[in-house]
Coordinates of C-alpha atoms in Angstrom, one line a residue:
M975 CA 0.2 0.0 -0.2
A976 CA 1.3 3.6 -0.8
F977 CA 0.9 4.3 3.1
D978 CA 4.1 3.5 3.6
G979 CA 6.9 3.7 6.7
V980 CA 7.9 7.1 4.6
V981 CA 3.8 8.9 4.6
T982 CA 3.7 7.2 8.7
R983 CA 7.2 9.2 8.9
A984 CA 5.8 12.5 7.5
V985 CA 2.4 12.3 9.6
V986 CA 4.2 11.6 13.1
Q987 CA 6.4 15.0 12.0
E988 CA 2.8 17.0 11.0
L989 CA 1.6 15.8 14.2
K990 CA 4.5 16.3 16.4
R991 CA 3.1 19.7 16.7
W992 CA 0.4 18.8 18.6
E993 CA 2.2 17.4 21.3
G994 CA 1.1 19.0 24.7
A995 CA -2.5 19.1 23.5
R996 CA -5.6 17.8 25.6
I997 CA -7.8 15.0 24.3
A998 CA -11.4 17.0 25.1
K999 CA -13.4 13.9 23.2
I1000 CA -13.4 10.6 21.8
H1001 CA -15.9 8.9 19.5
Q1002 CA -15.6 5.6 17.5
P1003 CA -18.1 5.9 14.7
H1004 CA -17.0 2.5 13.6
Y1005 CA -15.9 -0.5 15.2
S1006 CA -12.1 0.2 13.0
D1007 CA -12.0 4.0 13.4
I1008 CA -11.3 6.3 16.3
V1009 CA -11.6 10.3 16.6
M1010 CA -10.1 12.1 19.2
Q1011 CA -11.1 15.8 19.4
L1012 CA -7.8 17.9 20.2
R1013 CA -7.4 21.6 21.9
M1014 CA -4.2 23.5 21.9
Q1015 CA -3.8 27.3 23.0
G1016 CA -7.3 28.3 21.5
E1017 CA -6.9 26.1 18.5
T1018 CA -8.7 22.5 18.0
G1019 CA -7.9 19.7 15.8
K1020 CA -9.9 16.2 14.6
L1021 CA -7.7 13.4 14.7
L1022 CA -8.6 10.1 13.1
L1023 CA -7.1 6.5 14.0
S1024 CA -8.7 4.0 11.6
A1025 CA -7.9 0.3 11.6
N1026 CA -10.2 0.0 8.6
P1027 CA -8.6 -3.3 6.9
T1028 CA -9.1 -1.8 3.4
Y1029 CA -7.9 2.0 4.3
P1030 CA -5.7 2.1 7.6
R1031 CA -4.6 5.4 8.2
L1032 CA -3.8 8.3 10.8
H1033 CA -3.6 12.0 10.5
L1034 CA -5.6 15.1 11.0
T1035 CA -9.6 15.3 9.9
T1036 CA -11.9 17.7 9.3
E1037 CA -14.1 14.8 7.9
D1038 CA -18.0 14.4 9.7
F1039 CA -18.8 11.1 10.8
T1040 CA -21.4 9.6 12.4
N1041 CA -21.4 8.2 15.7
P1042 CA -23.8 5.2 17.1
M1043 CA -26.3 5.9 19.7
E1044 CA -24.7 3.7 22.7
A1045 CA -20.4 4.4 22.4
P1046 CA -18.4 1.1 21.7
M1047 CA -16.6 -0.7 24.9
F1048 CA -13.7 0.1 23.6
C1049 CA -14.4 3.9 23.0
M1050 CA -15.6 3.8 26.4
L1051 CA -12.0 2.6 27.8
L1052 CA -10.5 5.3 25.9
R1053 CA -12.7 8.0 27.3
K1054 CA -12.3 6.7 30.5
H1055 CA -8.2 6.4 30.7
C1056 CA -7.4 9.2 27.7
E1057 CA -10.4 12.0 27.5
G1058 CA -8.9 14.9 29.2
G1059 CA -4.9 13.6 29.3
L1060 CA -2.2 15.6 27.4
I1061 CA -0.6 14.2 24.4
E1062 CA 3.0 13.5 25.5
S1063 CA 4.9 12.1 22.9
I1064 CA 4.2 11.2 19.3
E1065 CA 7.0 8.4 18.1
Q1066 CA 7.4 6.4 15.5
V1067 CA 8.7 2.8 15.9
G1068 CA 12.0 3.1 12.9
M1069 CA 10.8 3.7 9.8
E1070 CA 8.1 0.8 10.6
R1071 CA 4.1 2.0 10.1
I1072 CA 3.7 1.7 14.0
V1073 CA 3.4 4.8 16.3
H1074 CA 2.9 5.1 19.8
M1075 CA 1.3 7.8 21.4
D1076 CA 1.7 8.6 24.6
I1077 CA -0.8 10.1 27.0
R1078 CA -0.6 11.6 30.5
A1079 CA -4.4 11.5 32.5
R1080 CA -5.7 11.9 35.8
D1081 CA -7.4 8.6 37.0
E1082 CA -10.7 8.3 39.1
L1083 CA -8.5 9.3 42.5
G1084 CA -7.4 12.0 40.8
D1085 CA -3.5 10.3 40.4
T1086 CA -1.3 10.6 37.4
T1087 CA -1.6 7.9 35.2
R1088 CA 0.0 7.2 31.6
R1089 CA -1.3 5.5 28.9
R1090 CA 0.1 4.6 25.3
I1091 CA -2.1 4.6 22.3
V1092 CA -0.3 1.7 19.5
M1093 CA -1.3 2.4 16.2
E1094 CA -0.6 -0.2 13.6
I1095 CA -1.3 0.5 10.0
M1096 CA -0.5 -3.3 8.6
G1097 CA -3.1 -3.5 5.9
K1098 CA -6.0 -5.9 6.6
H1099 CA -3.6 -6.8 10.3
S1100 CA -4.4 -3.0 11.2
N1101 CA -5.4 -2.2 15.0
I1102 CA -5.4 0.7 17.6
I1103 CA -4.3 -0.8 21.0
L1104 CA -4.4 0.9 24.4
L1105 CA -2.1 -0.4 27.2
D1106 CA 0.2 0.3 30.0
P1107 CA 3.3 1.1 28.8
A1108 CA 5.2 0.7 32.2
T1109 CA 4.1 -3.3 32.2
G1110 CA 3.0 -3.5 28.4
V1111 CA -0.2 -4.8 29.5
I1112 CA -3.2 -4.5 26.9
L1113 CA -5.9 -2.8 28.1
D1114 CA -8.0 -3.3 24.9
S1115 CA -8.3 -2.8 21.3
A1116 CA -9.8 -2.4 18.7
L1117 CA -9.6 -5.7 17.1
H1118 CA -9.0 -8.9 19.4
V1119 CA -6.5 -11.2 18.3
T1120 CA -7.0 -14.5 19.7
L1121 CA -4.8 -17.7 19.5
A1122 CA -6.8 -18.8 16.3
I1123 CA -5.8 -16.1 14.2
S1124 CA -2.3 -15.9 15.1
Q1125 CA -0.2 -18.1 17.3
Y1126 CA 3.2 -15.8 17.8
R1127 CA 1.1 -12.9 19.1
Q1128 CA -2.5 -12.5 20.8
V1129 CA -3.9 -9.0 21.1
L1130 CA -6.2 -9.1 24.2
P1131 CA -6.9 -7.5 27.5
G1132 CA -4.6 -8.3 30.1
K1133 CA -1.8 -9.8 27.6
T1134 CA 1.5 -8.3 27.2
Y1135 CA 2.1 -6.7 24.2
V1136 CA 4.3 -8.0 21.8
A1137 CA 5.3 -6.1 18.7
P1138 CA 4.4 -7.1 15.4
P1139 CA 7.2 -9.5 13.9
G1140 CA 10.4 -7.8 12.6
Q1141 CA 10.9 -8.1 8.9
D1142 CA 14.8 -8.2 9.6
K1143 CA 15.2 -4.9 7.1
K1144 CA 17.6 -2.5 7.0
N1145 CA 16.7 1.8 7.5
P1146 CA 17.2 3.7 4.6
L1147 CA 17.7 6.8 6.5
L1148 CA 21.2 4.7 8.1
V1149 CA 22.4 2.8 5.6
S1150 CA 25.4 3.8 3.8
Q1151 CA 26.8 4.0 0.1
Q1152 CA 29.2 1.1 0.3
E1153 CA 26.3 -1.0 2.7
F1154 CA 23.8 0.1 0.0
I1155 CA 25.4 -1.5 -2.9
S1156 CA 26.5 -4.7 -1.0
L1157 CA 22.9 -4.9 -0.3
F1158 CA 21.8 -5.4 -4.0
N1159 CA 22.3 -8.4 -6.2
W1160 CA 22.9 -6.5 -9.2
N1161 CA 22.6 -9.6 -11.7
G1162 CA 18.8 -10.3 -10.2
G1163 CA 16.8 -7.3 -11.8
R1164 CA 13.7 -6.1 -10.3
F1165 CA 15.7 -3.2 -8.3
D1166 CA 12.6 -2.1 -7.3
K1167 CA 11.4 -5.4 -5.6
Q1168 CA 14.8 -5.9 -4.3
L1169 CA 14.2 -2.3 -2.9
V1170 CA 11.0 -3.1 -0.8
D1171 CA 12.5 -6.2 0.3
T1172 CA 15.5 -4.7 1.7
F1173 CA 14.4 -1.5 3.5
T1174 CA 12.2 -0.7 5.8
G1175 CA 8.9 1.8 5.1
M1176 CA 9.5 1.2 1.5
S1177 CA 6.5 1.0 -0.7
P1178 CA 6.5 -0.9 -4.5
L1179 CA 4.9 2.8 -5.6
L1180 CA 8.3 5.0 -3.9
A1181 CA 11.0 2.2 -4.8
K1182 CA 9.4 2.6 -8.3
E1183 CA 9.9 6.3 -8.2
I1184 CA 13.7 6.1 -7.3
V1185 CA 14.8 3.3 -10.0
H1186 CA 12.7 5.7 -12.3
R1187 CA 14.7 8.2 -11.6
S1188 CA 18.1 6.7 -11.6
G1189 CA 17.5 6.4 -15.4
L1190 CA 19.9 3.7 -16.0
P1191 CA 20.3 1.7 -12.9
T1192 CA 23.6 1.4 -12.4
R1193 CA 25.3 1.3 -8.9
E1194 CA 26.6 5.1 -8.8
A1195 CA 22.9 6.0 -10.7
L1196 CA 20.6 3.9 -8.3
W1197 CA 22.5 5.6 -5.2
Q1198 CA 22.6 8.5 -6.1
A1199 CA 18.4 8.4 -6.8
F1200 CA 18.0 6.9 -3.4
S1201 CA 20.0 9.1 -1.2
Q1202 CA 18.4 12.0 -2.8
V1203 CA 15.3 10.8 -1.8
M1204 CA 16.1 9.8 1.5
Q1205 CA 17.7 13.2 2.6
D1206 CA 14.8 14.9 1.2
I1207 CA 13.0 12.5 4.1
A1208 CA 15.4 12.7 6.4
R1209 CA 15.1 17.0 6.2
H1210 CA 11.5 16.2 6.1
D1211 CA 11.1 17.9 2.7
Y1212 CA 8.1 16.4 1.4
V1213 CA 5.5 16.6 -0.8
P1214 CA 2.0 15.7 -0.1
H1215 CA 0.3 15.4 -3.5
L1216 CA -2.2 13.1 -5.2
A1217 CA -1.5 11.8 -8.9
V1218 CA -4.2 10.5 -11.5
A1219 CA -2.9 8.4 -14.1
K1220 CA -5.1 6.2 -16.2
D1221 CA -8.0 6.7 -14.0
K1222 CA -6.0 5.6 -10.6
T1223 CA -5.2 7.9 -7.8
Y1224 CA -2.1 7.4 -6.2
F1225 CA -0.6 9.7 -2.9
H1226 CA 2.6 10.0 -1.5
V1227 CA 5.0 12.6 0.0
V1228 CA 7.7 12.1 -2.7
S1229 CA 7.0 13.5 -6.4
L1230 CA 6.0 10.6 -8.6
T1231 CA 7.7 11.8 -11.9
H1232 CA 7.3 8.2 -12.9
L1233 CA 3.8 8.5 -13.3
Q1234 CA 3.6 9.9 -17.0
D1235 CA 1.3 12.4 -17.7
A1236 CA -0.6 12.3 -14.5
A1237 CA -2.8 15.0 -13.3
I1238 CA -1.3 16.4 -9.9
T1239 CA -2.7 18.2 -7.4
S1240 CA -0.3 19.6 -4.3
F1241 CA -1.9 20.0 -0.8
P1242 CA 0.1 22.2 1.7
T1243 CA -0.3 19.4 4.4
V1244 CA 0.4 15.4 4.8
S1245 CA -3.1 15.5 6.3
Q1246 CA -5.1 17.1 3.7
C1247 CA -3.7 14.9 1.1
L1248 CA -4.3 12.0 2.7
Q1249 CA -7.7 13.1 3.5
G1250 CA -8.3 14.2 -0.3
Y1251 CA -7.6 10.4 -0.9
F1252 CA -9.6 8.7 1.8
E1253 CA -12.3 11.0 2.4
G1254 CA -15.4 8.8 1.9
K1255 CA -13.7 6.0 0.7
A1256 CA -13.6 3.8 4.0
Q1257 CA -17.1 5.5 4.5
R1258 CA -18.5 3.9 1.3
D1259 CA -17.1 0.7 1.7
T1260 CA -19.3 0.2 5.3
V1261 CA -22.1 1.7 3.4
K1262 CA -22.0 -0.8 0.5
Q1263 CA -21.4 -3.9 3.1
K1264 CA -24.5 -3.1 4.9
V1265 CA -26.4 -1.9 2.0
H1266 CA -25.3 -5.3 0.3
D1267 CA -26.7 -7.3 3.3
L1268 CA -30.0 -5.3 3.7
I1269 CA -30.5 -5.5 -0.3
R1270 CA -30.2 -9.2 -0.3
F1271 CA -33.0 -9.6 2.8
V1272 CA -35.6 -7.3 1.2
T1273 CA -34.7 -8.9 -2.3
N1274 CA -35.2 -12.0 -1.2
E1275 CA -38.4 -11.0 0.8
R1276 CA -39.8 -9.8 -2.7
N1277 CA -39.2 -12.8 -4.3
K1278 CA -41.3 -14.3 -1.8
N1279 CA -44.0 -12.2 -2.4
V1280 CA -43.4 -12.8 -6.0
K1281 CA -43.9 -16.6 -5.5
K1282 CA -47.2 -16.2 -3.1
I1283 CA -48.7 -14.1 -5.5
E1284 CA -48.0 -16.9 -8.6
K1285 CA -49.7 -19.7 -6.0
L1286 CA -52.4 -17.4 -4.9
E1287 CA -53.3 -16.7 -8.4
Q1288 CA -53.4 -20.9 -9.3
T1289 CA -55.7 -20.8 -6.5
L1290 CA -58.0 -18.8 -7.8
V1291 CA -57.9 -20.5 -10.9
D1292 CA -58.8 -23.3 -9.4
A1293 CA -61.3 -21.3 -6.9
Q1294 CA -63.2 -20.7 -10.8
E1295 CA -64.5 -24.2 -10.8
A1296 CA -66.4 -23.4 -7.5
E1297 CA -69.8 -23.6 -9.8
Q1298 CA -68.9 -27.1 -11.4
Y1299 CA -68.3 -28.3 -7.7
R1300 CA -71.9 -27.4 -6.7
L1301 CA -73.5 -28.9 -10.2
Y1302 CA -71.5 -32.0 -9.0
G1303 CA -73.3 -32.2 -6.1
E1304 CA -76.4 -31.7 -6.9
L1305 CA -76.8 -33.6 -9.9
I1306 CA -75.6 -36.8 -7.3
T1307 CA -78.3 -35.6 -5.2
A1308 CA -80.9 -35.7 -7.7
N1309 CA -79.4 -39.5 -8.9
M1310 CA -78.9 -40.5 -5.4
H1311 CA -80.9 -43.8 -6.0
L1312 CA -79.3 -44.7 -8.7
L1313 CA -75.6 -44.9 -7.0
K1314 CA -74.1 -47.5 -5.1
R1315 CA -70.7 -48.1 -3.3
G1316 CA -68.1 -49.2 -6.4
D1317 CA -69.0 -46.8 -8.7
T1318 CA -66.4 -44.9 -10.7
V1319 CA -68.2 -42.4 -12.9
L1320 CA -72.1 -40.9 -12.7
E1321 CA -73.0 -40.2 -16.7
T1322 CA -76.3 -38.0 -16.2
V1323 CA -78.1 -35.0 -18.1
N1324 CA -77.3 -32.0 -17.0
W1325 CA -80.7 -30.2 -16.4
Y1326 CA -79.1 -26.9 -15.8
D1327 CA -78.0 -26.7 -19.6
E1328 CA -80.5 -25.2 -22.2
D1329 CA -78.9 -27.9 -24.4
G1330 CA -79.2 -31.0 -21.9
G1331 CA -76.0 -32.5 -22.5
V1332 CA -74.3 -35.4 -21.0
V1333 CA -72.4 -35.0 -17.9
R1334 CA -69.7 -37.4 -16.6
I1335 CA -69.1 -36.7 -12.9
P1336 CA -65.9 -38.6 -11.6
L1337 CA -66.4 -40.7 -8.2
D1338 CA -64.2 -42.7 -5.6
P1339 CA -65.0 -46.4 -5.7
L1340 CA -64.1 -46.4 -1.8
K1341 CA -66.8 -43.9 -0.8
T1342 CA -70.6 -44.1 -0.9
P1343 CA -72.5 -41.9 -2.9
S1344 CA -73.4 -39.7 0.3
E1345 CA -69.5 -39.1 1.0
N1346 CA -68.9 -38.8 -2.8
L1347 CA -72.1 -35.6 -2.1
Q1348 CA -69.9 -34.8 0.9
A1349 CA -66.7 -34.4 -0.6
Y1350 CA -68.2 -32.6 -4.1
Y1351 CA -70.0 -29.8 -1.5
K1352 CA -67.3 -29.3 0.6
R1353 CA -64.7 -29.1 -2.6
Y1354 CA -67.3 -25.9 -3.5
N1355 CA -67.6 -24.6 -0.2
K1356 CA -63.7 -24.4 0.3
A1357 CA -63.4 -23.0 -3.4
K1358 CA -66.6 -20.5 -2.8
N1359 CA -64.2 -18.9 0.0
S1360 CA -61.6 -18.9 -0.9
L1361 CA -62.3 -16.3 -3.5
G1362 CA -62.6 -13.8 -1.2
I1363 CA -59.7 -14.4 0.8
V1364 CA -57.1 -15.3 -2.2
A1365 CA -58.1 -11.7 -3.6
E1366 CA -57.4 -10.1 -0.2
Q1367 CA -54.3 -11.8 0.0
I1368 CA -53.0 -10.9 -3.7
A1369 CA -53.7 -7.4 -2.5
Q1370 CA -51.5 -7.2 0.4
A1371 CA -48.2 -9.2 -0.8
E1372 CA -48.6 -6.3 -4.2
E1373 CA -48.7 -3.7 -1.5
E1374 CA -45.9 -5.8 0.4
I1375 CA -43.7 -5.6 -3.1
V1376 CA -44.6 -1.9 -3.3
Y1377 CA -43.3 -1.2 -0.1
L1378 CA -40.3 -3.5 -0.5
D1379 CA -39.4 -1.5 -3.8
G1380 CA -39.3 1.3 -2.5
L1381 CA -37.1 0.3 0.6
L1382 CA -34.5 -1.2 -2.2
F1383 CA -34.7 2.2 -3.7
Q1384 CA -33.9 3.8 -1.0
L1385 CA -30.8 1.5 0.1
E1386 CA -29.5 2.5 -3.9
H1387 CA -28.8 6.2 -2.3
A1388 CA -28.2 5.6 1.9
T1389 CA -25.8 6.5 3.6
V1390 CA -25.0 5.5 7.3
Q1391 CA -27.0 6.4 9.1
D1392 CA -29.5 6.3 6.5
T1393 CA -29.1 2.2 6.8
E1394 CA -29.3 2.2 10.4
E1395 CA -32.5 4.0 10.2
I1396 CA -34.1 1.2 7.3
R1397 CA -32.5 -1.8 9.1
E1398 CA -34.4 0.2 12.5
E1399 CA -37.6 0.3 10.8
L1400 CA -37.5 -3.6 9.5
A1401 CA -36.8 -4.2 12.7
E1402 CA -40.1 -2.0 13.9
Q1403 CA -41.9 -4.2 11.2
G1404 CA -40.8 -7.2 12.5
Y1405 CA -38.9 -8.1 9.4
I1406 CA -35.5 -8.7 11.6
R1407 CA -34.8 -9.3 14.5
N1408 CA -33.2 -6.2 16.3
R1409 CA -29.3 -7.0 17.1
Q1410 CA -29.0 -4.7 20.5
K1411 CA -32.5 -4.6 22.4
R1412 CA -30.7 -1.8 24.2
Q1413 CA -31.2 0.4 21.2
A1414 CA -34.6 -0.1 22.1
K1415 CA -34.0 2.2 24.9
K1416 CA -32.7 4.7 23.2
K1417 CA -34.0 8.9 23.3
K1418 CA -37.6 9.1 22.0
D1419 CA -36.9 12.8 20.7
H1420 CA -34.1 11.2 18.3
R1421 CA -34.6 13.2 15.1
P1422 CA -33.6 11.9 11.8
E1423 CA -31.1 14.0 10.0
L1424 CA -32.8 15.6 6.6
D1425 CA -31.4 16.6 3.3
T1426 CA -31.9 20.5 3.0
Y1427 CA -31.9 22.5 -0.1
T1428 CA -32.3 26.1 -0.1
S1429 CA -34.1 27.3 -3.6
S1430 CA -32.7 30.1 -6.2
E1431 CA -35.3 32.2 -4.2
G1432 CA -33.9 31.7 -0.9
V1433 CA -36.5 29.4 0.4
E1434 CA -36.1 26.0 2.2
I1435 CA -37.0 23.1 0.5
L1436 CA -36.4 19.5 3.0
V1437 CA -36.2 15.9 1.5
G1438 CA -36.6 12.9 3.8
K1439 CA -34.3 9.6 1.9
N1440 CA -36.4 6.6 3.9
N1441 CA -39.4 6.2 5.2
K1442 CA -38.1 7.4 9.1
Q1443 CA -37.5 10.5 7.8
N1444 CA -40.5 11.2 5.3
E1445 CA -43.1 10.2 8.2
Y1446 CA -40.9 12.8 10.4
L1447 CA -40.7 15.4 7.7
T1448 CA -44.5 15.2 6.7
N1449 CA -46.5 14.3 10.1
K1450 CA -44.4 15.9 12.6
L1451 CA -41.9 18.5 11.4
A1452 CA -43.8 20.3 8.3
S1453 CA -46.7 23.0 9.1
S1454 CA -49.9 22.2 7.9
G1455 CA -49.5 25.4 5.4
D1456 CA -46.5 23.9 3.7
T1457 CA -46.2 22.9 0.4
W1458 CA -45.5 18.7 0.0
L1459 CA -44.5 17.2 -3.6
H1460 CA -44.2 13.6 -4.5
T1461 CA -43.9 11.9 -7.5
K1462 CA -46.8 10.2 -8.8
D1463 CA -47.3 6.4 -8.5
I1464 CA -43.4 6.2 -8.5
P1465 CA -41.3 5.4 -5.1
G1466 CA -40.1 8.1 -3.9
S1467 CA -39.1 11.1 -1.4
H1468 CA -41.3 13.3 0.7
V1469 CA -40.2 16.6 0.2
V1470 CA -41.4 19.9 1.6
I1471 CA -41.2 23.3 0.7
R1472 CA -41.7 25.6 3.8
G1473 CA -44.0 28.5 4.1
R1474 CA -46.0 30.2 1.6
D1475 CA -43.8 32.8 0.4
F1476 CA -42.4 31.3 -3.2
S1477 CA -42.9 31.6 -6.7
E1478 CA -43.3 28.8 -9.6
Q1479 CA -39.6 28.5 -10.0
T1480 CA -39.3 27.4 -6.1
L1481 CA -42.0 25.1 -6.9
K1482 CA -40.4 23.8 -10.0
E1483 CA -36.8 23.2 -8.2
A1484 CA -38.8 21.4 -5.6
A1485 CA -40.7 19.0 -7.6
L1486 CA -36.7 18.4 -9.7
L1487 CA -35.7 17.4 -6.4
A1488 CA -38.9 15.1 -5.9
A1489 CA -38.3 13.7 -9.7
Y1490 CA -33.9 13.2 -8.9
Y1491 CA -35.0 11.3 -5.1
S1492 CA -37.4 8.8 -6.9
K1493 CA -37.2 5.7 -9.0
A1494 CA -37.4 7.9 -11.7
Q1495 CA -34.2 9.4 -11.5
N1496 CA -33.0 8.5 -15.0
G1497 CA -36.3 10.2 -16.6
S1498 CA -37.9 12.8 -18.6
Q1499 CA -41.1 14.6 -17.6
V1500 CA -41.5 12.8 -14.4
P1501 CA -44.7 13.4 -12.9
V1502 CA -44.8 15.1 -9.5
D1503 CA -47.9 16.2 -7.5
Y1504 CA -47.7 18.6 -5.0
T1505 CA -50.5 19.8 -2.7
L1506 CA -50.8 21.6 1.3
V1507 CA -49.4 19.3 4.0
K1508 CA -53.0 19.4 5.7
H1509 CA -54.3 17.8 3.0
V1510 CA -51.7 14.5 3.3
K1511 CA -52.9 11.6 5.8
K1512 CA -51.5 8.1 7.0
P1513 CA -53.9 5.5 6.6
S1514 CA -53.9 3.9 9.9
G1515 CA -52.2 0.7 9.8
A1516 CA -50.2 2.0 6.7
K1517 CA -46.6 0.4 6.3
P1518 CA -43.9 3.2 7.3
G1519 CA -43.9 6.1 4.5
F1520 CA -47.2 5.5 2.9
V1521 CA -49.7 8.8 2.9
I1522 CA -52.5 9.0 0.8
Y1523 CA -53.5 12.6 -0.2
E1524 CA -55.6 15.0 -2.1
Q1525 CA -56.6 18.2 -3.7
Q1526 CA -53.1 18.1 -5.4
R1527 CA -51.8 19.3 -8.8
T1528 CA -49.1 17.8 -11.0
L1529 CA -46.5 19.0 -12.8
Y1530 CA -43.9 17.5 -15.0
V1531 CA -39.9 18.4 -15.1
T1532 CA -36.8 16.3 -15.7
P1533 CA -34.3 15.3 -12.8
D1534 CA -31.5 17.2 -13.4
E1535 CA -28.2 16.7 -11.5
N1536 CA -26.5 19.9 -11.7
S1537 CA -29.6 21.6 -10.9
V1538 CA -29.4 19.5 -7.2
R1539 CA -25.9 20.4 -6.8
R1540 CA -26.7 24.1 -7.4
L1541 CA -29.3 23.9 -4.6
K1542 CA -27.3 21.9 -2.2
S1543 CA -24.7 24.8 -3.1
N1544 CA -27.5 27.1 -2.1
F1545 CA -28.0 25.5 0.8
R1546 CA -24.1 26.1 2.4
D1547 CA -23.8 29.2 1.0
T1548 CA -27.0 30.7 3.1
N1549 CA -25.6 28.9 6.5
S1550 CA -22.3 30.2 6.1
K1551 CA -23.4 33.6 5.9
T1552 CA -25.9 33.3 8.7
T1553 CA -23.3 31.4 10.7

């Protein structure tokens, strides 16, 4: 990975200015991520430590994170031992991707304690570990490593901390020219691979850059290129930047000249560069995983209802034969005196047919004539009764499919918070079991976060992104005189224009939002109904997000992503002016 020992060194050097800062608050938005609010001499900062298996990293950030309703146990432990403490030192272990953050705090009795947070950036084996530096005993970690996972070391509370196994590589900042030359197999080729295998903190990306700078990689040329890069690193002379080449983005603190025709974006700090690269990536991966699980579940539920309708429709076809069973029963009654046990068929004139045709009625030879009669009347009553029940069940299944289709659409555009709200809704509706019963004790005043936009006239427009948000927006937040919009007969978001002082332009822009956040997002001339909120009602017992409305009018719009961005930009501009 590009987050090598050199990048780690650059990050640590940047973070050293925060030595002496106080840890004001600690959050754990994800099981692998820790966010620390830092304060120092009137300055505040936010430090991210991430053991994400795909995007492990350590840097300052300005990202906004969604925290869980209840802090995880590891977060609570970090708060107990580190919150309010001072960062005494931040050090890198050699040129490894391991960082030690020593913290001085006070315990419940007011005594001074020291704790160490170890950040290990090692791909899928990354971890955040809290330990007592005096004894080396692990207090806890973001990820537990048991004996079943690793026989070399276990990362568990109460265990003694053991550093990751060494790779027996040389520190590139301490090697001499003679030693450098002696370490290479000059007839072995693949000098970039040899650099990676020989020196700590060396990523394949940096190794390729050094080989590229050497031109023809003779002993002298390769040493000169290597030495020049290491001198810059030793002086902390970094060039944080992103390089986009062939639709792939790279980052580093050493200029990547070997990426031909790459689009370069430079940053004033390493943290800004790393945030520019990582921002949203880990969150999208988390959302993708959570959404994937929910989409699979909802899709299975939808398929069950589709199959249920198919079976019910077949039952309906069978039920259409009810009149025939009644006819058989009446004809058997009329010919009872002619029948006996053992008969397999009754041939008789159909007196109910104007043409007087002959009917052949199958009989069970093991039953008496009376029992055959009762069997046909029983089938008649069952078929007649099922007609009404089956029609009702088909209507319920179709309603269920519409509801699940709406959820599938909402999941396509869900954020982490949206996903949790949809999961919560499924639990409330009895589709899935609530994984944490304690969530039932959450605060009743929890308010879903709505998307907010501002029209070109400065009017506020609110958009719900899932059923919980839609219900909160329409049934609780919106005033009776506000204007409500929704795509006509198409799953989508509830949209509300606040107040009454707006023109057709604002109405059209709100309709664009309603069409964009609907299943017809890629369509044209999408019908959008609008009416006052007081004309919108939720029927008793209806599914979440379902409403009926009246006195509506309809306008047709074509969704446009640029218009949506502009409306969002209007909101940010307005909000920044007011604050």
